[in-house]
Amino acid sequence: MTQEIEDERLDLEAAYSVRTPAENAALYASWAKTYDESFAAASDYVFPQQVAQVFHEQGGHGPVLDAGAGTGLVAEAIAARKTCLIDAFDISSAMLSVARSKGVYRKLVQGDLTGKLPFANGSYGSVVSAGTFTHGHVGPEALGELMRVAASGALFVLTIKAELYETRGFGAKFGGLGAQIYDFQTQEVPIYGAGAQISHALDAGVIACFRKV
């Protein structure tokens, strides 16, 4: 086992154990500079590419809000397929600093998804997110603000860790949105590719895709 994989395992377990915004920000401040290599590449993390693929297939368009943008992996994957305006929103200034260096965002905004978002009603034509709705402090309650800042007809492509979909209330939350959304569909997908060499290599995720009325 390489030190890189050992470090990645420690950070992944730490990410799954955070419970507050402060803990989340502290973890990613220390992980940001090595995240793409020590985690995403080392674990064959395919969630961002899967989100971008669904976004492309469903005709997603900008402006796009990348909720929990991290180092910009989703935006990179979207930009590789089509050109559109994308804004990053994340709790970690360190992760956003890495994302900024990639040149794929119109603007980058630091903030907490569990609070009120600093965007006007109906600002975005699409909302995407990968790896944000998982173990940690961001739960289904964040969907209310994301819905508020999305325009009528906006496409949502969001990932949720499969084991949390029902237990943390995501299924119930989507069901409760009722007539506020349409074309709702889910698919279960692997979070990591065939090259993953981590203890969570077989973990699954759910991609929830829908549009706002």
PDB file of C-alpha atoms in Angstrom:
ATOM      1  CA  MET A   1       0.000   0.000   0.000  1.00  0.00           C
ATOM      2  CA  THR A   2       1.428   3.375  -0.981  1.00  0.00           C
ATOM      3  CA  GLN A   3       1.479   6.361   1.368  1.00  0.00           C
ATOM      4  CA  GLU A   4      -0.745   8.163  -1.155  1.00  0.00           C
ATOM      5  CA  ILE A   5      -3.487   5.541  -0.765  1.00  0.00           C
ATOM      6  CA  GLU A   6      -3.053   5.495   3.013  1.00  0.00           C
ATOM      7  CA  ASP A   7      -3.529   9.275   3.079  1.00  0.00           C
ATOM      8  CA  GLU A   8      -6.557   8.994   0.806  1.00  0.00           C
ATOM      9  CA  ARG A   9      -8.200   6.438   3.062  1.00  0.00           C
ATOM     10  CA  LEU A  10      -7.683   8.608   6.107  1.00  0.00           C
ATOM     11  CA  ASP A  11      -9.170  11.616   4.346  1.00  0.00           C
ATOM     12  CA  LEU A  12     -12.163   9.681   2.980  1.00  0.00           C
ATOM     13  CA  GLU A  13     -12.981   8.307   6.421  1.00  0.00           C
ATOM     14  CA  ALA A  14     -12.606  11.828   7.812  1.00  0.00           C
ATOM     15  CA  ALA A  15     -14.966  13.170   5.141  1.00  0.00           C
ATOM     16  CA  TYR A  16     -17.571  10.571   6.097  1.00  0.00           C
ATOM     17  CA  SER A  17     -17.324  11.554   9.762  1.00  0.00           C
ATOM     18  CA  VAL A  18     -17.823  15.341   9.547  1.00  0.00           C
ATOM     19  CA  ARG A  19     -21.003  16.654  11.147  1.00  0.00           C
ATOM     20  CA  THR A  20     -20.740  20.458  11.160  1.00  0.00           C
ATOM     21  CA  PRO A  21     -19.866  23.190   8.640  1.00  0.00           C
ATOM     22  CA  ALA A  22     -16.737  24.017  10.651  1.00  0.00           C
ATOM     23  CA  GLU A  23     -15.520  20.413  10.556  1.00  0.00           C
ATOM     24  CA  ASN A  24     -16.217  20.255   6.832  1.00  0.00           C
ATOM     25  CA  ALA A  25     -14.289  23.439   6.090  1.00  0.00           C
ATOM     26  CA  ALA A  26     -11.340  22.345   8.238  1.00  0.00           C
ATOM     27  CA  LEU A  27     -11.072  18.948   6.552  1.00  0.00           C
ATOM     28  CA  TYR A  28     -11.095  20.297   3.014  1.00  0.00           C
ATOM     29  CA  ALA A  29      -8.700  23.120   3.841  1.00  0.00           C
ATOM     30  CA  SER A  30      -6.081  20.477   4.631  1.00  0.00           C
ATOM     31  CA  TRP A  31      -7.034  18.184   1.719  1.00  0.00           C
ATOM     32  CA  ALA A  32      -7.503  20.688  -1.117  1.00  0.00           C
ATOM     33  CA  LYS A  33      -4.036  20.761  -2.659  1.00  0.00           C
ATOM     34  CA  THR A  34      -3.786  16.971  -2.977  1.00  0.00           C
ATOM     35  CA  TYR A  35      -7.476  16.105  -3.451  1.00  0.00           C
ATOM     36  CA  ASP A  36      -7.375  15.520  -7.206  1.00  0.00           C
ATOM     37  CA  GLU A  37      -4.363  13.218  -6.999  1.00  0.00           C
ATOM     38  CA  SER A  38      -4.634  11.560  -3.574  1.00  0.00           C
ATOM     39  CA  PHE A  39      -8.357  10.934  -3.809  1.00  0.00           C
ATOM     40  CA  ALA A  40      -9.965  11.439  -7.222  1.00  0.00           C
ATOM     41  CA  ALA A  41      -7.241   9.840  -9.329  1.00  0.00           C
ATOM     42  CA  ALA A  42      -6.113   7.245  -6.783  1.00  0.00           C
ATOM     43  CA  SER A  43      -9.667   5.985  -6.195  1.00  0.00           C
ATOM     44  CA  ASP A  44     -10.864   6.250  -9.823  1.00  0.00           C
ATOM     45  CA  TYR A  45     -13.625   8.587  -8.670  1.00  0.00           C
ATOM     46  CA  VAL A  46     -16.167   8.618 -11.504  1.00  0.00           C
ATOM     47  CA  PHE A  47     -19.116  10.503  -9.957  1.00  0.00           C
ATOM     48  CA  PRO A  48     -18.200  13.840 -11.629  1.00  0.00           C
ATOM     49  CA  GLN A  49     -18.010  12.290 -15.096  1.00  0.00           C
ATOM     50  CA  GLN A  50     -21.339  10.549 -14.559  1.00  0.00           C
ATOM     51  CA  VAL A  51     -23.028  13.804 -13.553  1.00  0.00           C
ATOM     52  CA  ALA A  52     -21.586  15.563 -16.589  1.00  0.00           C
ATOM     53  CA  GLN A  53     -22.765  12.773 -18.873  1.00  0.00           C
ATOM     54  CA  VAL A  54     -26.353  12.926 -17.562  1.00  0.00           C
ATOM     55  CA  PHE A  55     -26.246  16.730 -17.776  1.00  0.00           C
ATOM     56  CA  HIS A  56     -25.201  16.472 -21.416  1.00  0.00           C
ATOM     57  CA  GLU A  57     -27.733  13.760 -22.291  1.00  0.00           C
ATOM     58  CA  GLN A  58     -30.586  15.726 -20.714  1.00  0.00           C
ATOM     59  CA  GLY A  59     -29.725  18.933 -22.538  1.00  0.00           C
ATOM     60  CA  GLY A  60     -28.493  20.878 -19.529  1.00  0.00           C
ATOM     61  CA  HIS A  61     -27.578  24.504 -20.119  1.00  0.00           C
ATOM     62  CA  GLY A  62     -26.189  27.491 -18.285  1.00  0.00           C
ATOM     63  CA  PRO A  63     -25.896  29.311 -16.188  1.00  0.00           C
ATOM     64  CA  VAL A  64     -25.109  26.270 -14.042  1.00  0.00           C
ATOM     65  CA  LEU A  65     -24.737  26.225 -10.264  1.00  0.00           C
ATOM     66  CA  ASP A  66     -22.166  23.629  -9.169  1.00  0.00           C
ATOM     67  CA  ALA A  67     -23.291  23.029  -5.583  1.00  0.00           C
ATOM     68  CA  GLY A  68     -20.434  21.768  -3.441  1.00  0.00           C
ATOM     69  CA  ALA A  69     -18.035  22.336  -6.312  1.00  0.00           C
ATOM     70  CA  GLY A  70     -14.864  21.279  -4.511  1.00  0.00           C
ATOM     71  CA  THR A  71     -11.877  21.416  -6.833  1.00  0.00           C
ATOM     72  CA  GLY A  72     -14.047  21.719  -9.933  1.00  0.00           C
ATOM     73  CA  LEU A  73     -14.144  18.126 -11.163  1.00  0.00           C
ATOM     74  CA  VAL A  74     -17.776  18.311 -12.317  1.00  0.00           C
ATOM     75  CA  ALA A  75     -17.267  21.590 -14.141  1.00  0.00           C
ATOM     76  CA  GLU A  76     -14.177  20.215 -15.867  1.00  0.00           C
ATOM     77  CA  ALA A  77     -16.185  17.219 -17.049  1.00  0.00           C
ATOM     78  CA  ILE A  78     -19.039  19.416 -18.276  1.00  0.00           C
ATOM     79  CA  ALA A  79     -16.657  21.802 -20.032  1.00  0.00           C
ATOM     80  CA  ALA A  80     -15.092  18.870 -21.875  1.00  0.00           C
ATOM     81  CA  ARG A  81     -18.499  18.183 -23.452  1.00  0.00           C
ATOM     82  CA  LYS A  82     -19.974  21.637 -24.062  1.00  0.00           C
ATOM     83  CA  THR A  83     -19.424  25.315 -23.352  1.00  0.00           C
ATOM     84  CA  CYS A  84     -21.656  26.981 -20.798  1.00  0.00           C
ATOM     85  CA  LEU A  85     -21.433  29.397 -17.890  1.00  0.00           C
ATOM     86  CA  ILE A  86     -20.807  27.631 -14.573  1.00  0.00           C
ATOM     87  CA  ASP A  87     -20.618  29.111 -11.067  1.00  0.00           C
ATOM     88  CA  ALA A  88     -18.962  27.304  -8.164  1.00  0.00           C
ATOM     89  CA  PHE A  89     -20.339  27.280  -4.621  1.00  0.00           C
ATOM     90  CA  ASP A  90     -18.448  25.535  -1.831  1.00  0.00           C
ATOM     91  CA  ILE A  91     -17.770  25.858   1.888  1.00  0.00           C
ATOM     92  CA  SER A  92     -14.005  25.528   1.445  1.00  0.00           C
ATOM     93  CA  SER A  93     -12.011  28.513   0.220  1.00  0.00           C
ATOM     94  CA  ALA A  94      -9.015  26.206  -0.233  1.00  0.00           C
ATOM     95  CA  MET A  95     -10.935  23.897  -2.562  1.00  0.00           C
ATOM     96  CA  LEU A  96     -12.282  26.888  -4.485  1.00  0.00           C
ATOM     97  CA  SER A  97      -8.742  28.188  -4.897  1.00  0.00           C
ATOM     98  CA  VAL A  98      -7.821  24.957  -6.667  1.00  0.00           C
ATOM     99  CA  ALA A  99     -11.013  25.144  -8.741  1.00  0.00           C
ATOM    100  CA  ARG A 100     -10.222  28.728  -9.779  1.00  0.00           C
ATOM    101  CA  SER A 101      -6.899  27.652 -11.248  1.00  0.00           C
ATOM    102  CA  LYS A 102      -8.701  25.410 -13.754  1.00  0.00           C
ATOM    103  CA  GLY A 103     -10.411  28.287 -15.525  1.00  0.00           C
ATOM    104  CA  VAL A 104     -13.799  26.560 -15.895  1.00  0.00           C
ATOM    105  CA  TYR A 105     -15.946  28.858 -13.742  1.00  0.00           C
ATOM    106  CA  ARG A 106     -17.536  32.256 -14.344  1.00  0.00           C
ATOM    107  CA  LYS A 107     -17.380  32.979 -10.617  1.00  0.00           C
ATOM    108  CA  LEU A 108     -16.618  31.171  -7.385  1.00  0.00           C
ATOM    109  CA  VAL A 109     -18.551  31.810  -4.174  1.00  0.00           C
ATOM    110  CA  GLN A 110     -17.749  30.527  -0.710  1.00  0.00           C
ATOM    111  CA  GLY A 111     -20.668  29.573   1.523  1.00  0.00           C
ATOM    112  CA  ASP A 112     -22.626  26.872   3.307  1.00  0.00           C
ATOM    113  CA  LEU A 113     -25.275  24.893   1.436  1.00  0.00           C
ATOM    114  CA  THR A 114     -27.228  24.402   4.653  1.00  0.00           C
ATOM    115  CA  GLY A 115     -27.907  28.146   4.898  1.00  0.00           C
ATOM    116  CA  LYS A 116     -29.490  30.760   2.642  1.00  0.00           C
ATOM    117  CA  LEU A 117     -27.715  30.942  -0.704  1.00  0.00           C
ATOM    118  CA  PRO A 118     -26.449  34.339  -1.881  1.00  0.00           C
ATOM    119  CA  PHE A 119     -28.208  34.141  -5.237  1.00  0.00           C
ATOM    120  CA  ALA A 120     -31.446  35.637  -6.521  1.00  0.00           C
ATOM    121  CA  ASN A 121     -34.544  33.582  -7.187  1.00  0.00           C
ATOM    122  CA  GLY A 122     -34.420  31.789 -10.531  1.00  0.00           C
ATOM    123  CA  SER A 123     -30.767  32.580 -11.236  1.00  0.00           C
ATOM    124  CA  TYR A 124     -29.739  29.226 -12.709  1.00  0.00           C
ATOM    125  CA  GLY A 125     -30.743  27.150 -15.709  1.00  0.00           C
ATOM    126  CA  SER A 126     -29.212  24.004 -14.186  1.00  0.00           C
ATOM    127  CA  VAL A 127     -27.988  22.772 -10.805  1.00  0.00           C
ATOM    128  CA  VAL A 128     -25.411  20.001 -10.535  1.00  0.00           C
ATOM    129  CA  SER A 129     -23.664  18.348  -7.621  1.00  0.00           C
ATOM    130  CA  ALA A 130     -21.376  15.353  -7.125  1.00  0.00           C
ATOM    131  CA  GLY A 131     -20.225  13.960  -3.799  1.00  0.00           C
ATOM    132  CA  THR A 132     -21.878  16.624  -1.661  1.00  0.00           C
ATOM    133  CA  PHE A 133     -24.960  14.761  -0.437  1.00  0.00           C
ATOM    134  CA  THR A 134     -23.111  12.030   1.446  1.00  0.00           C
ATOM    135  CA  HIS A 135     -22.028  11.380   5.023  1.00  0.00           C
ATOM    136  CA  GLY A 136     -21.605  14.782   6.639  1.00  0.00           C
ATOM    137  CA  HIS A 137     -23.643  17.844   7.368  1.00  0.00           C
ATOM    138  CA  VAL A 138     -25.392  18.455   4.008  1.00  0.00           C
ATOM    139  CA  GLY A 139     -28.739  16.695   3.952  1.00  0.00           C
ATOM    140  CA  PRO A 140     -31.973  16.945   1.958  1.00  0.00           C
ATOM    141  CA  GLU A 141     -32.919  20.214   3.656  1.00  0.00           C
ATOM    142  CA  ALA A 142     -30.470  21.964   1.319  1.00  0.00           C
ATOM    143  CA  LEU A 143     -32.737  21.201  -1.642  1.00  0.00           C
ATOM    144  CA  GLY A 144     -35.136  24.008  -0.719  1.00  0.00           C
ATOM    145  CA  GLU A 145     -32.611  26.755  -1.385  1.00  0.00           C
ATOM    146  CA  LEU A 146     -31.335  25.038  -4.519  1.00  0.00           C
ATOM    147  CA  MET A 147     -34.886  24.954  -5.831  1.00  0.00           C
ATOM    148  CA  ARG A 148     -35.325  28.654  -5.027  1.00  0.00           C
ATOM    149  CA  VAL A 149     -32.310  29.778  -7.049  1.00  0.00           C
ATOM    150  CA  ALA A 150     -33.213  27.572 -10.026  1.00  0.00           C
ATOM    151  CA  ALA A 151     -35.248  28.955 -12.901  1.00  0.00           C
ATOM    152  CA  SER A 152     -38.457  27.395 -14.190  1.00  0.00           C
ATOM    153  CA  GLY A 153     -37.505  24.364 -16.277  1.00  0.00           C
ATOM    154  CA  ALA A 154     -34.045  24.131 -14.678  1.00  0.00           C
ATOM    155  CA  LEU A 155     -32.350  20.745 -14.847  1.00  0.00           C
ATOM    156  CA  PHE A 156     -31.082  19.179 -11.615  1.00  0.00           C
ATOM    157  CA  VAL A 157     -28.450  16.418 -11.659  1.00  0.00           C
ATOM    158  CA  LEU A 158     -27.500  15.485  -8.098  1.00  0.00           C
ATOM    159  CA  THR A 159     -25.682  12.537  -6.551  1.00  0.00           C
ATOM    160  CA  ILE A 160     -26.563  10.965  -3.211  1.00  0.00           C
ATOM    161  CA  LYS A 161     -24.688   8.128  -1.524  1.00  0.00           C
ATOM    162  CA  ALA A 162     -26.997   5.138  -2.051  1.00  0.00           C
ATOM    163  CA  GLU A 163     -27.039   3.946   1.557  1.00  0.00           C
ATOM    164  CA  LEU A 164     -28.258   7.387   2.659  1.00  0.00           C
ATOM    165  CA  TYR A 165     -30.967   7.904   0.045  1.00  0.00           C
ATOM    166  CA  GLU A 166     -33.757   6.604   2.280  1.00  0.00           C
ATOM    167  CA  THR A 167     -32.131   6.703   5.710  1.00  0.00           C
ATOM    168  CA  ARG A 168     -31.362  10.437   5.582  1.00  0.00           C
ATOM    169  CA  GLY A 169     -34.690  11.285   3.978  1.00  0.00           C
ATOM    170  CA  PHE A 170     -33.733  12.122   0.414  1.00  0.00           C
ATOM    171  CA  GLY A 171     -36.380   9.842  -1.050  1.00  0.00           C
ATOM    172  CA  ALA A 172     -39.034  11.397   1.170  1.00  0.00           C
ATOM    173  CA  LYS A 173     -37.827  14.903   0.306  1.00  0.00           C
ATOM    174  CA  PHE A 174     -38.049  14.302  -3.428  1.00  0.00           C
ATOM    175  CA  GLY A 175     -41.467  12.741  -2.974  1.00  0.00           C
ATOM    176  CA  GLY A 176     -42.578  15.784  -0.998  1.00  0.00           C
ATOM    177  CA  LEU A 177     -41.617  18.141  -3.812  1.00  0.00           C
ATOM    178  CA  GLY A 178     -44.581  16.731  -5.743  1.00  0.00           C
ATOM    179  CA  ALA A 179     -45.870  19.144  -8.361  1.00  0.00           C
ATOM    180  CA  GLN A 180     -42.825  21.419  -7.946  1.00  0.00           C
ATOM    181  CA  ILE A 181     -40.755  19.082 -10.139  1.00  0.00           C
ATOM    182  CA  TYR A 182     -41.221  16.882 -13.199  1.00  0.00           C
ATOM    183  CA  ASP A 183     -39.346  14.252 -15.223  1.00  0.00           C
ATOM    184  CA  PHE A 184     -37.969  12.861 -11.960  1.00  0.00           C
ATOM    185  CA  GLN A 185     -35.762   9.795 -12.370  1.00  0.00           C
ATOM    186  CA  THR A 186     -33.050   8.037 -10.413  1.00  0.00           C
ATOM    187  CA  GLN A 187     -30.339   5.588 -11.324  1.00  0.00           C
ATOM    188  CA  GLU A 188     -27.910   3.719  -9.109  1.00  0.00           C
ATOM    189  CA  VAL A 189     -24.300   3.933 -10.259  1.00  0.00           C
ATOM    190  CA  PRO A 190     -20.853   3.053  -8.907  1.00  0.00           C
ATOM    191  CA  ILE A 191     -19.018   5.910  -7.215  1.00  0.00           C
ATOM    192  CA  TYR A 192     -15.613   4.503  -8.138  1.00  0.00           C
ATOM    193  CA  GLY A 193     -14.306   2.875 -11.294  1.00  0.00           C
ATOM    194  CA  ALA A 194     -12.562  -0.416 -11.884  1.00  0.00           C
ATOM    195  CA  GLY A 195      -9.216   1.034 -10.868  1.00  0.00           C
ATOM    196  CA  ALA A 196     -10.267   1.872  -7.299  1.00  0.00           C
ATOM    197  CA  GLN A 197      -7.992   0.448  -4.613  1.00  0.00           C
ATOM    198  CA  ILE A 198      -9.787   1.622  -1.483  1.00  0.00           C
ATOM    199  CA  SER A 199     -11.993   0.077   1.168  1.00  0.00           C
ATOM    200  CA  HIS A 200     -15.059   1.833  -0.256  1.00  0.00           C
ATOM    201  CA  ALA A 201     -14.387   0.720  -3.841  1.00  0.00           C
ATOM    202  CA  LEU A 202     -17.784  -0.987  -4.172  1.00  0.00           C
ATOM    203  CA  ASP A 203     -19.836   1.893  -2.767  1.00  0.00           C
ATOM    204  CA  ALA A 204     -22.813   2.918  -4.880  1.00  0.00           C
ATOM    205  CA  GLY A 205     -24.489   6.240  -5.434  1.00  0.00           C
ATOM    206  CA  VAL A 206     -27.828   7.469  -6.740  1.00  0.00           C
ATOM    207  CA  ILE A 207     -28.060  10.095  -9.450  1.00  0.00           C
ATOM    208  CA  ALA A 208     -31.324  12.024  -9.099  1.00  0.00           C
ATOM    209  CA  CYS A 209     -32.312  13.914 -12.235  1.00  0.00           C
ATOM    210  CA  PHE A 210     -35.376  16.163 -12.556  1.00  0.00           C
ATOM    211  CA  ARG A 211     -36.607  19.570 -13.664  1.00  0.00           C
ATOM    212  CA  LYS A 212     -38.191  22.394 -11.729  1.00  0.00           C
ATOM    213  CA  VAL A 213     -41.696  23.380 -12.749  1.00  0.00           C
TER     214      VAL A 213
END
